[in-house]
mmCIF file of C-alpha atoms in Angstrom:
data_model
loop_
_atom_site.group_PDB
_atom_site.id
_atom_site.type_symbol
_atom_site.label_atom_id
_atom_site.label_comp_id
_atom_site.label_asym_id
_atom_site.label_seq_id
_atom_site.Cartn_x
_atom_site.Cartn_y
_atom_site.Cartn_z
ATOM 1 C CA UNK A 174 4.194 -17.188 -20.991
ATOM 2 C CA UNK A 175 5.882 -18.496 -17.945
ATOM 3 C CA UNK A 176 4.085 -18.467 -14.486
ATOM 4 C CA UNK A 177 5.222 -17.460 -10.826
ATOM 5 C CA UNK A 178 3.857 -17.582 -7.709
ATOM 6 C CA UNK A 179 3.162 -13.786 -5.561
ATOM 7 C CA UNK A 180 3.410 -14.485 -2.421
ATOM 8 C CA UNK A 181 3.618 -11.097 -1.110
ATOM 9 C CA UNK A 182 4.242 -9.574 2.466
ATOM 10 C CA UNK A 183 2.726 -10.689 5.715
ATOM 11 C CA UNK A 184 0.027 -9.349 7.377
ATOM 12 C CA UNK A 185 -0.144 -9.843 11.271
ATOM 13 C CA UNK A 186 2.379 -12.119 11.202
ATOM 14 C CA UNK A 187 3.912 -15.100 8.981
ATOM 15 C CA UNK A 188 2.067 -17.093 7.031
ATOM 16 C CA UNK A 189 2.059 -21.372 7.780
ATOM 17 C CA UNK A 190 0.946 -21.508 4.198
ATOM 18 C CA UNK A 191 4.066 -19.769 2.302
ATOM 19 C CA UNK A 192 6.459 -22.525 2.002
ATOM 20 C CA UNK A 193 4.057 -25.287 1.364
ATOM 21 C CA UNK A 194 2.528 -23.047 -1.886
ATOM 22 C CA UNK A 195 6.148 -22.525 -2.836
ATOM 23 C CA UNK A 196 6.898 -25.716 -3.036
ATOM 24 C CA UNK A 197 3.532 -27.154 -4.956
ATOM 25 C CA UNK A 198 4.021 -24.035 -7.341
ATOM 26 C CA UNK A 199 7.730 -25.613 -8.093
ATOM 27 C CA UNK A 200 6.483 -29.275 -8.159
ATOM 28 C CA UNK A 201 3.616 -27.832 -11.040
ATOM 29 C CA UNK A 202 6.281 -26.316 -12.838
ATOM 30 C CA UNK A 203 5.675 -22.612 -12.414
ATOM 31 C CA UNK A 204 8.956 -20.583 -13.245
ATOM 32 C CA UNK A 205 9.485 -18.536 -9.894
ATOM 33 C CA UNK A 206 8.267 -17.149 -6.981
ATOM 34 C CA UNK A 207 7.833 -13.708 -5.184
ATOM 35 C CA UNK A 208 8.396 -11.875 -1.922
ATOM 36 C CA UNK A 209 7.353 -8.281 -0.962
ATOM 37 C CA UNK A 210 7.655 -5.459 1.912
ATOM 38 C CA UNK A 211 5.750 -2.575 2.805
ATOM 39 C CA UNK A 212 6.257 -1.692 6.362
ATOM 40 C CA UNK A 213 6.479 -4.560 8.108
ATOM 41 C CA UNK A 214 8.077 -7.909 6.880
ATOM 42 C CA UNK A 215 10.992 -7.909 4.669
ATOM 43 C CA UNK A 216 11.146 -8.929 1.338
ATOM 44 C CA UNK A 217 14.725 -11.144 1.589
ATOM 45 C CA UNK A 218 14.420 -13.249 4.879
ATOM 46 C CA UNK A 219 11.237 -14.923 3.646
ATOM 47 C CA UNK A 220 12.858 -15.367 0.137
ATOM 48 C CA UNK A 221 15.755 -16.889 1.788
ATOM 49 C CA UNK A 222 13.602 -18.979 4.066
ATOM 50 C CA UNK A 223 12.123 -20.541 0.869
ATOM 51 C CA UNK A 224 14.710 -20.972 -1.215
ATOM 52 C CA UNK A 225 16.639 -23.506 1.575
ATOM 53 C CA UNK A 226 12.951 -25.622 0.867
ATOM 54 C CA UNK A 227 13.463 -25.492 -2.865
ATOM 55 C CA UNK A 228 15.614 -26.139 -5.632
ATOM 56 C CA UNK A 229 14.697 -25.241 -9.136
ATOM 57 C CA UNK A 230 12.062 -22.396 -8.560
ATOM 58 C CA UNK A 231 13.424 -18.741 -9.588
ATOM 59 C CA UNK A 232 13.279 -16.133 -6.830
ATOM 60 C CA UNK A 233 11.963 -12.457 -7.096
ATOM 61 C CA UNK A 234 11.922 -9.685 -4.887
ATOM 62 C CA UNK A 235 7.984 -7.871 -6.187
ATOM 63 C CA UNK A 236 9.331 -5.507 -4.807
ATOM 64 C CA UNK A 237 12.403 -4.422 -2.258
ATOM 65 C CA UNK A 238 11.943 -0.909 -1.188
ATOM 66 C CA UNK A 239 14.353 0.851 -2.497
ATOM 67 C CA UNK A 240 14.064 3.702 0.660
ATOM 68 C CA UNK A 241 14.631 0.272 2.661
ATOM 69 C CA UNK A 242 18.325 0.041 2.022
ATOM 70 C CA UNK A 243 21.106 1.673 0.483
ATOM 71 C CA UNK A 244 21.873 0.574 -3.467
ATOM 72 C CA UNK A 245 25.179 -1.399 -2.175
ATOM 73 C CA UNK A 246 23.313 -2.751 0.479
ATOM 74 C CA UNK A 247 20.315 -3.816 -1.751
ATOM 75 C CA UNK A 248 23.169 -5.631 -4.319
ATOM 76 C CA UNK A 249 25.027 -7.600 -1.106
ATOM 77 C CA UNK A 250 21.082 -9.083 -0.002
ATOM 78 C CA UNK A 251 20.623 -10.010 -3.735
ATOM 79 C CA UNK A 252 24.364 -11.259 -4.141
ATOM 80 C CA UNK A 253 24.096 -13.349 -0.910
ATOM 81 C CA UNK A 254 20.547 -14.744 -1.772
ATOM 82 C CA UNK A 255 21.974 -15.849 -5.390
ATOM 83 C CA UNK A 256 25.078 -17.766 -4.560
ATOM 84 C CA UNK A 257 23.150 -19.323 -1.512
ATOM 85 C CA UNK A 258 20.357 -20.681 -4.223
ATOM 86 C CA UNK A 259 22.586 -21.966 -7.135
ATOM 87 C CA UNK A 260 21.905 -18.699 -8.806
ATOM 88 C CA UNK A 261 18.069 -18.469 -8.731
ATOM 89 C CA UNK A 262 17.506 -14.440 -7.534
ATOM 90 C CA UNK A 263 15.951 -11.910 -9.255
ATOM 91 C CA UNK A 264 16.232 -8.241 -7.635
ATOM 92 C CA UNK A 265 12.697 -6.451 -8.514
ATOM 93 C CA UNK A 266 12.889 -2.952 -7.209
ATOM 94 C CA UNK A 267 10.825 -0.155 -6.160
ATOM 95 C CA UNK A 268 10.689 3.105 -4.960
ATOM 96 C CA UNK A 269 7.368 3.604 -3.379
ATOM 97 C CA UNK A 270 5.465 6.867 -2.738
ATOM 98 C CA UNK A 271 6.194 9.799 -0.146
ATOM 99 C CA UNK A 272 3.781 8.575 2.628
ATOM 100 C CA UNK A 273 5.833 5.233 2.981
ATOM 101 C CA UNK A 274 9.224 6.870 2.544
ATOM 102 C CA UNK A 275 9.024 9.684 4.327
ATOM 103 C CA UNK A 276 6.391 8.314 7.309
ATOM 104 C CA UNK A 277 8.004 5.180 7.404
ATOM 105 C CA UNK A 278 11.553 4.921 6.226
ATOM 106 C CA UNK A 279 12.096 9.123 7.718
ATOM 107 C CA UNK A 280 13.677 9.707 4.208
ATOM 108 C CA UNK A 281 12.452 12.592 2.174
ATOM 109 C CA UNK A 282 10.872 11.210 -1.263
ATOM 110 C CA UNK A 283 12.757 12.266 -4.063
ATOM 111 C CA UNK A 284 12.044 15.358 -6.277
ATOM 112 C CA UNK A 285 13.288 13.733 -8.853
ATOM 113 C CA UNK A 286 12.185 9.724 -8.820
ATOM 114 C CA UNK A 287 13.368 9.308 -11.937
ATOM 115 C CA UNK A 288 17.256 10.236 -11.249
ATOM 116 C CA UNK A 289 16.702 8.799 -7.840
ATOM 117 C CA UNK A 290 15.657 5.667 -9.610
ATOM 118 C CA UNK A 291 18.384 5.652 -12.066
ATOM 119 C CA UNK A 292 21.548 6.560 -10.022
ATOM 120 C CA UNK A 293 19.833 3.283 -7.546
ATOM 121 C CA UNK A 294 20.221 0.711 -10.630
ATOM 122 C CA UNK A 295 23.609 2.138 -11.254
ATOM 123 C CA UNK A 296 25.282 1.729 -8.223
ATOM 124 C CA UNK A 297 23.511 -2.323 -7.730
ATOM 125 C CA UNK A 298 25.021 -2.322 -10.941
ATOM 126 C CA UNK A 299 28.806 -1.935 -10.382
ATOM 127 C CA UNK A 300 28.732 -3.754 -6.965
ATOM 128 C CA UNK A 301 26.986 -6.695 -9.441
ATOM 129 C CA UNK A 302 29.626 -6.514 -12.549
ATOM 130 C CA UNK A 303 32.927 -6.138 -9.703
ATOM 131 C CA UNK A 304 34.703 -4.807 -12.766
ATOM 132 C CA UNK A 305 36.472 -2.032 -10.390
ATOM 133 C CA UNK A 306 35.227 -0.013 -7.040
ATOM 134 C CA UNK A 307 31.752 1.658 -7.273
ATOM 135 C CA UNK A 308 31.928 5.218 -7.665
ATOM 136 C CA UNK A 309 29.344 7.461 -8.996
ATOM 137 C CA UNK A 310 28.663 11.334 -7.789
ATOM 138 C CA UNK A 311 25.208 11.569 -7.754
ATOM 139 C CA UNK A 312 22.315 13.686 -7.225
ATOM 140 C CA UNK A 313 20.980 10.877 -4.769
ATOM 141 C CA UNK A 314 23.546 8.772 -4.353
ATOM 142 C CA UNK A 315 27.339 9.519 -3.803
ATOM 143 C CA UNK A 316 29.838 6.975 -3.719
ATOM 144 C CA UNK A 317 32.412 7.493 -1.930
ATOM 145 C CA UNK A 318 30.276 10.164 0.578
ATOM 146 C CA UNK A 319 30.745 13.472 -0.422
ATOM 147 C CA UNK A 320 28.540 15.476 1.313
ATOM 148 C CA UNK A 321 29.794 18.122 3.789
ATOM 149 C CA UNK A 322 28.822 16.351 6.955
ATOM 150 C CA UNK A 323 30.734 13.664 6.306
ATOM 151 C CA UNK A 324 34.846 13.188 7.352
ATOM 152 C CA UNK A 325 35.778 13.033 3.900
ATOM 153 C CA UNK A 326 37.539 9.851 4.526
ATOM 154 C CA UNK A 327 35.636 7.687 2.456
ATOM 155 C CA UNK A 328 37.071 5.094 0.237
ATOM 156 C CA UNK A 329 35.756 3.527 -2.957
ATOM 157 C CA UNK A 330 35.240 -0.645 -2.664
ATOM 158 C CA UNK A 331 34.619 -3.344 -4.991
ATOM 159 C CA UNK A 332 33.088 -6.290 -3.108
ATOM 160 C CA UNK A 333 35.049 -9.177 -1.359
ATOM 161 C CA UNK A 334 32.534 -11.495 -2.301
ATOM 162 C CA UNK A 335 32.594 -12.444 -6.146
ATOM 163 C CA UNK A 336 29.144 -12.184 -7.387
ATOM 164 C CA UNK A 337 27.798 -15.485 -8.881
ATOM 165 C CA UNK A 338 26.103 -13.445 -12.047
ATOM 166 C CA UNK A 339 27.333 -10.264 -12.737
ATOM 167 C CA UNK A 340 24.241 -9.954 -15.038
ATOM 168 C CA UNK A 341 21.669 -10.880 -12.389
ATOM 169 C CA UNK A 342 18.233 -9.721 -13.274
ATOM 170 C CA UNK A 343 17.284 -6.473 -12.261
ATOM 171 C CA UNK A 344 13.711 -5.747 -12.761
ATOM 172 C CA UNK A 345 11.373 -2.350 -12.031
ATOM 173 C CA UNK A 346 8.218 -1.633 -10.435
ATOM 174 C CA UNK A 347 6.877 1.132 -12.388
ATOM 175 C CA UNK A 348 3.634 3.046 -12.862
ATOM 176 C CA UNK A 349 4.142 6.448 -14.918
ATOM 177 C CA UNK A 350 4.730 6.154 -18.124
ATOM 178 C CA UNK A 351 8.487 8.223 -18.159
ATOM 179 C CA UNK A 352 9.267 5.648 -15.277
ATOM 180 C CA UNK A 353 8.188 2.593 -17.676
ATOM 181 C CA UNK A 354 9.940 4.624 -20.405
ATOM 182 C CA UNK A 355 13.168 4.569 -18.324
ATOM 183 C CA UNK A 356 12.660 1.375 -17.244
ATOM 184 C CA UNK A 357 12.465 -0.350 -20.493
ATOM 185 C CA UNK A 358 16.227 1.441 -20.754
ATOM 186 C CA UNK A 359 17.686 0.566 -17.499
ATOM 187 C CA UNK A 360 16.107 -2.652 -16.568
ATOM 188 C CA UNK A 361 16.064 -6.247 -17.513
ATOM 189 C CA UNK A 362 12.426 -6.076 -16.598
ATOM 190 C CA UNK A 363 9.301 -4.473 -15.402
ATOM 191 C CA UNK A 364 6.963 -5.651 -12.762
ATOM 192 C CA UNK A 365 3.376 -3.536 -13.012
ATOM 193 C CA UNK A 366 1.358 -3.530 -9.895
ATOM 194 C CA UNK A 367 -1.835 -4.345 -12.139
ATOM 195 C CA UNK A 368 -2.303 -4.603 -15.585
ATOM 196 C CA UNK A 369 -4.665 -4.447 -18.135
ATOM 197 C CA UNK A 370 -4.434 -6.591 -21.239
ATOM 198 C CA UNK A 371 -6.612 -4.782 -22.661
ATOM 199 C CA UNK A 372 -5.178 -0.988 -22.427
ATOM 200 C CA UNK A 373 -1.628 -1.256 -22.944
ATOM 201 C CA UNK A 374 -1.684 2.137 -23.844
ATOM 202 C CA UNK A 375 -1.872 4.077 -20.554
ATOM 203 C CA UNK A 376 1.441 2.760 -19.967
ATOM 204 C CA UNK A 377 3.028 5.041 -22.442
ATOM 205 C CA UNK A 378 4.368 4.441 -26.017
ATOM 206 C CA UNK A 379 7.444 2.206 -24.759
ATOM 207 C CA UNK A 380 5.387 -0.693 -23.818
ATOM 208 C CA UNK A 381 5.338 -1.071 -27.562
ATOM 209 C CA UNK A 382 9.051 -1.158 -28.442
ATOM 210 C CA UNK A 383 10.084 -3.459 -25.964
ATOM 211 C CA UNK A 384 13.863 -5.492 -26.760
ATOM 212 C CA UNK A 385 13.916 -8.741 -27.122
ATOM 213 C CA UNK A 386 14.277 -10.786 -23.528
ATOM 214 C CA UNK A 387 12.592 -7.812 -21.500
ATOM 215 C CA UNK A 388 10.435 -9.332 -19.013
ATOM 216 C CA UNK A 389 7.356 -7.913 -18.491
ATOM 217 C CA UNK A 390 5.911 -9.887 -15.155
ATOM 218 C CA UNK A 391 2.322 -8.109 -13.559
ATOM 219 C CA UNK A 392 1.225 -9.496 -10.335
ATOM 220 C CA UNK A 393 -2.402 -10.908 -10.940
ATOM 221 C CA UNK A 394 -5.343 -12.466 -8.354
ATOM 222 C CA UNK A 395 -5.621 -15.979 -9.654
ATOM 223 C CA UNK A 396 -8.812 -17.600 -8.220
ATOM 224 C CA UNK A 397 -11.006 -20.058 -9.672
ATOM 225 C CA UNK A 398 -14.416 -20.027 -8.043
ATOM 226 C CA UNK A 399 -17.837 -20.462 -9.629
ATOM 227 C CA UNK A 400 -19.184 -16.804 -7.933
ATOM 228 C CA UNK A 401 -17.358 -14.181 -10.115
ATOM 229 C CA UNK A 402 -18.309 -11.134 -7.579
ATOM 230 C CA UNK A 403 -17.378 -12.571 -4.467
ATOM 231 C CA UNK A 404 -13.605 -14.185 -6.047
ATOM 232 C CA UNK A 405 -13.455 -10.163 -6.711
ATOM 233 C CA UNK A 406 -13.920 -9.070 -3.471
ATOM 234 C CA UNK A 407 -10.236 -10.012 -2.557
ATOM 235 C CA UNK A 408 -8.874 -7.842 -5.455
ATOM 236 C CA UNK A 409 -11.468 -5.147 -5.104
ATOM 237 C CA UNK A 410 -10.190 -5.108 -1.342
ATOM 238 C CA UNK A 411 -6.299 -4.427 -2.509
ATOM 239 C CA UNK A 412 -7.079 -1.519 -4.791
ATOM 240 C CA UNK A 413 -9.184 0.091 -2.022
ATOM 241 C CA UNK A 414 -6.304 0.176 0.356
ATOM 242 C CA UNK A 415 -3.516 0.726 -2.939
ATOM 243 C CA UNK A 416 -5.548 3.858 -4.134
ATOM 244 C CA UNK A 417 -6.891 5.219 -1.128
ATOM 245 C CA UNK A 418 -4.455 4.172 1.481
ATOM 246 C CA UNK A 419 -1.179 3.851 -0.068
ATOM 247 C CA UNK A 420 -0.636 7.691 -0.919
ATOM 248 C CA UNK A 421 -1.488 11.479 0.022
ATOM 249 C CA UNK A 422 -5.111 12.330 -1.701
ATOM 250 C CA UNK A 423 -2.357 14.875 -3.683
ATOM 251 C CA UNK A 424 0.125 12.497 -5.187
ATOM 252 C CA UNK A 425 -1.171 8.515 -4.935
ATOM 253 C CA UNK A 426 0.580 6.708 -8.311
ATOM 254 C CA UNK A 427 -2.282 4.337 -7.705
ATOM 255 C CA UNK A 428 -4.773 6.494 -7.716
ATOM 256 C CA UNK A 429 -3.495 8.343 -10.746
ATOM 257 C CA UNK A 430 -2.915 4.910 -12.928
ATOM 258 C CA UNK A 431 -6.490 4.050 -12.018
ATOM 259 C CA UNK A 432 -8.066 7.632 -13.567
ATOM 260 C CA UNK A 433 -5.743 6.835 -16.450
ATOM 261 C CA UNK A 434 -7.503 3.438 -17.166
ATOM 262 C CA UNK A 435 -10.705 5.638 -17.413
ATOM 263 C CA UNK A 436 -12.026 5.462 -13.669
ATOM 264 C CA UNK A 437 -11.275 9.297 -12.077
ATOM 265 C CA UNK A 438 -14.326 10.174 -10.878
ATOM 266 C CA UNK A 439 -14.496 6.301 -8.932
ATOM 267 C CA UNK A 440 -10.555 6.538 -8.348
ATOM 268 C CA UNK A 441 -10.871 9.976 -6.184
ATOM 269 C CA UNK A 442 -14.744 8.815 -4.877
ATOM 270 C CA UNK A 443 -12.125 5.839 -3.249
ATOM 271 C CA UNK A 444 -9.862 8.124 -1.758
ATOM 272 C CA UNK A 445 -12.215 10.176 -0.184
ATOM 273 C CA UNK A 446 -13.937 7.599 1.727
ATOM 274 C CA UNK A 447 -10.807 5.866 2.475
ATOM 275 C CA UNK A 448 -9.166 9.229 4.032
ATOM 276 C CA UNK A 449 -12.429 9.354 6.089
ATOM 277 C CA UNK A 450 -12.007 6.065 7.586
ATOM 278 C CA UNK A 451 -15.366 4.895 5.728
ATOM 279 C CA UNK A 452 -13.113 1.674 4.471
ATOM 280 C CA UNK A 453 -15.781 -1.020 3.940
ATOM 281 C CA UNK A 454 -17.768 1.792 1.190
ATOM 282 C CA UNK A 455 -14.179 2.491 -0.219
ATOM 283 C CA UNK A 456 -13.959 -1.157 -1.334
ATOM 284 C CA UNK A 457 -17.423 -1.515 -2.343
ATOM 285 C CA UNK A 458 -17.009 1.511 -4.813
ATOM 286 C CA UNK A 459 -14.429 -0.019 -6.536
ATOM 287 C CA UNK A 460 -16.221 -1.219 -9.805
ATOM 288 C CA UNK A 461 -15.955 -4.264 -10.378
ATOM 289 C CA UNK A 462 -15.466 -3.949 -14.226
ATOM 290 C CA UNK A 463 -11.498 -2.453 -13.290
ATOM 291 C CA UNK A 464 -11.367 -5.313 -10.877
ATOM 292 C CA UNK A 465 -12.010 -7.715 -13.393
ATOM 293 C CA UNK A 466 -10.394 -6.421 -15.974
ATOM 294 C CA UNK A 467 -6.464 -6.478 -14.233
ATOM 295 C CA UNK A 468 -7.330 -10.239 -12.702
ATOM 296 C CA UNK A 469 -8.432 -13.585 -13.732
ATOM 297 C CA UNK A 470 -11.075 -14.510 -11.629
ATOM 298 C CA UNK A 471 -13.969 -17.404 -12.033
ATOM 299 C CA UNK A 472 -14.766 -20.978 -13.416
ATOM 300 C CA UNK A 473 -11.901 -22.679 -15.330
ATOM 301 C CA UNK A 474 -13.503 -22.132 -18.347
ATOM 302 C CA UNK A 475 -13.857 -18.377 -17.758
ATOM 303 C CA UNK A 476 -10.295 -17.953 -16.977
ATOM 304 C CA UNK A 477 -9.238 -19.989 -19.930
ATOM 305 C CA UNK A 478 -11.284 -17.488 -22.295
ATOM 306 C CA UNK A 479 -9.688 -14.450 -20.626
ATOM 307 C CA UNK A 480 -5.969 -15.461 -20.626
ATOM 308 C CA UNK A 481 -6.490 -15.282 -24.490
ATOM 309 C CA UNK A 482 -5.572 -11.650 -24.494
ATOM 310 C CA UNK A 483 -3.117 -11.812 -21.793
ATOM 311 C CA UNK A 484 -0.719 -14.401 -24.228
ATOM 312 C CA UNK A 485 -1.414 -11.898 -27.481
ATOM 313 C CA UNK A 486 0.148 -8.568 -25.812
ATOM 314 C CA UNK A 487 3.987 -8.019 -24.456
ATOM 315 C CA UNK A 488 3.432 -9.903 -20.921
ATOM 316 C CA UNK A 489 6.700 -12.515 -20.457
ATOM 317 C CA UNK A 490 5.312 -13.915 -17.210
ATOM 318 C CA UNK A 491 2.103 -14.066 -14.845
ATOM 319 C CA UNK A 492 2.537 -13.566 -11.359
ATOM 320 C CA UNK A 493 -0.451 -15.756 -9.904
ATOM 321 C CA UNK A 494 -1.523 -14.055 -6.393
ATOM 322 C CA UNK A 495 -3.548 -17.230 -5.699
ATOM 323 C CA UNK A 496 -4.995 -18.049 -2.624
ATOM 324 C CA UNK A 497 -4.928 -21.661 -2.854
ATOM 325 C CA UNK A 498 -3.566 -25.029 -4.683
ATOM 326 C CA UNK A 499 -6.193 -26.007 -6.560
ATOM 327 C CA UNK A 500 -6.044 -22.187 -8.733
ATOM 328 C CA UNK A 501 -2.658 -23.209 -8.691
ATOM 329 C CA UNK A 502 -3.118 -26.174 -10.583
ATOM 330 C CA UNK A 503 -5.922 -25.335 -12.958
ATOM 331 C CA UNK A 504 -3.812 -21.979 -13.732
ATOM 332 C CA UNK A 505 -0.599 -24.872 -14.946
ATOM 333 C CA UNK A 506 -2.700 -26.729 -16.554
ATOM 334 C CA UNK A 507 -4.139 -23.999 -18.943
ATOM 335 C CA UNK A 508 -0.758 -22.916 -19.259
ATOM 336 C CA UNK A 509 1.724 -26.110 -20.080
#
């Protein structure tokens, strides 16, 4: 099991701390390292920003908004970012839900994600391979433009840069199981938003067929502490903005993965108080039992015990959200 490093988006503004844990993470030996966006920071210029400070470390986008940029435009960050690091990128991609799409990227969601989804990784594709000019006539995505405001003057292009790796990773954030189904297909990897070593099942039946060299990489809160409730209060404070911010109380993928893993009646109890701006009780409510259970959180020797049944099931890499070096280090050393 290899390790990264999630690094995430900013907050209020950058963080001092970013390139300094990048850098111990590579000196340890951890495998890569991760950037995100939601709707503020970008995932790419921070990525970039790191990977002039480093030389070995892998670099992942967990995740790049799909909604964000067009597929071609998506394929020239990632093409850019890999010859400029020796050939270290990773494109993980995501499509969000309809309240970040549509409220903050004014792009209606797709009725059909998984198309959407699938045309997306199609057209990054060809502009990756440059085996001839991308062309695909899509429900989402139409290259050249065919649609009748346009001049019809559109040509197809291949790209005047030569990509380094025509088979540079693409990797998935999925929730659903048909979305892990088709990502399993489509992708050279998934990234889950949390995961459960201990319910593989509620990701659907294709978590246990995987092919040989699919990466399965979940972000996880790595934080060794001796107090086991308050090191959860960080992770309890992400899923009470994930499932009752990050979504309509109608369709939150959060949400829903959260009533999958057997917590409904606490999964809508944290919307509700969320929507009502009661924020502080929507955090407490999340039990701490589904906290736990998607992080590794405590004394050394607890986190040793519990990473036991994160090596036995299909999980390729650990992507340690951890606050500071020292988790860092005892996370390397337990494992070399």
């Amino acid at each position: 099991m290899r390790l990264g490093l999630a690094l995430g988006y900013w907050g209020r503004g950058p963080s001092a701390d970013h390139v300094p844990l990048a850098q111990e993470a590579e000196r340890l030996g951890y495998d890569s390292v991760w950037t995100a966006e939601s709707w503020g920071s970008d995932a790419f210029t921070p990525l970039t920003w790191i990977a002039a400070r480093t030389s070995t470390i892998r670099l992942g986008t967990a995740v790049a908004q799909m909604a964000a940029r067009s597929p071609t435009a998506t394929a020239m960050h990632a093409l850019t970012l890999d010859h400029l690091s020796g050939g270290r990128m990773m494109l993980g991609l995501g499509l969000s839900g309809p309240q970040v799409v549509e409220g903050w990227y004014g792009r209606p969601f797709p009725s059909s994600p998984l198309t959407a989804t699938r045309e997306y990784v199609d057209v990054v594709r060809q502009v990756l391979r440059r085996q001839a000019p991308v062309e695909l006539d899509g429900r989402y995505h139409s290259h050249p433009y065919r649609g009748e405001d346009g001049t019809g003057l559109g040509k197809a292009l291949r790209s005047i840069t030569h990509p380094l790796r025509p088979a540079l990773p693409v990797l998935l954030g999925a929730e659903g199981p048909k979305n892990v189904e088709q990502t399993t297909r489509i992708a050279d990897g998934w990234l889950p938003l949390y995961w459960s070593p201990t319910r593989p099942e509620v990701y659907g039946p294709a978590v246990g067929r995987l092919r040989p060299g699919f990466t399965v990489a979940p972000l996880v809160r790595v934080q060794v502490c001796d107090d086991v409730a308050e090191g959860l209060l960080p992770v309890k404070t992400m899923l009470g903005f994930y499932i009752g911010g990050m979504g309509h109380t109608s369709r939150n993928f959060h949400a829903d993965l959260m009533a999958r893993m057997g917590y409904e009646g606490q999964a809508r109890r944290i919307q509700r108080l969320f929507l009502e701006g009661r924020r502080e009780e929507a955090v407490l409510a999340v039990p701490d039992a589904f906290a736990d259970e998607i992080s590794l959180v405590g004394p050394r020797e607890r986190i040793a015990e519990r990473l036991e049944s994160w090596r036995k099931g299909p999980v390729t890499d650990l992507l340690a959200l951890s606050p500071d070096r020292e988790s860092l280090r005892v996370l390397a050393e337990l494992v070399p």
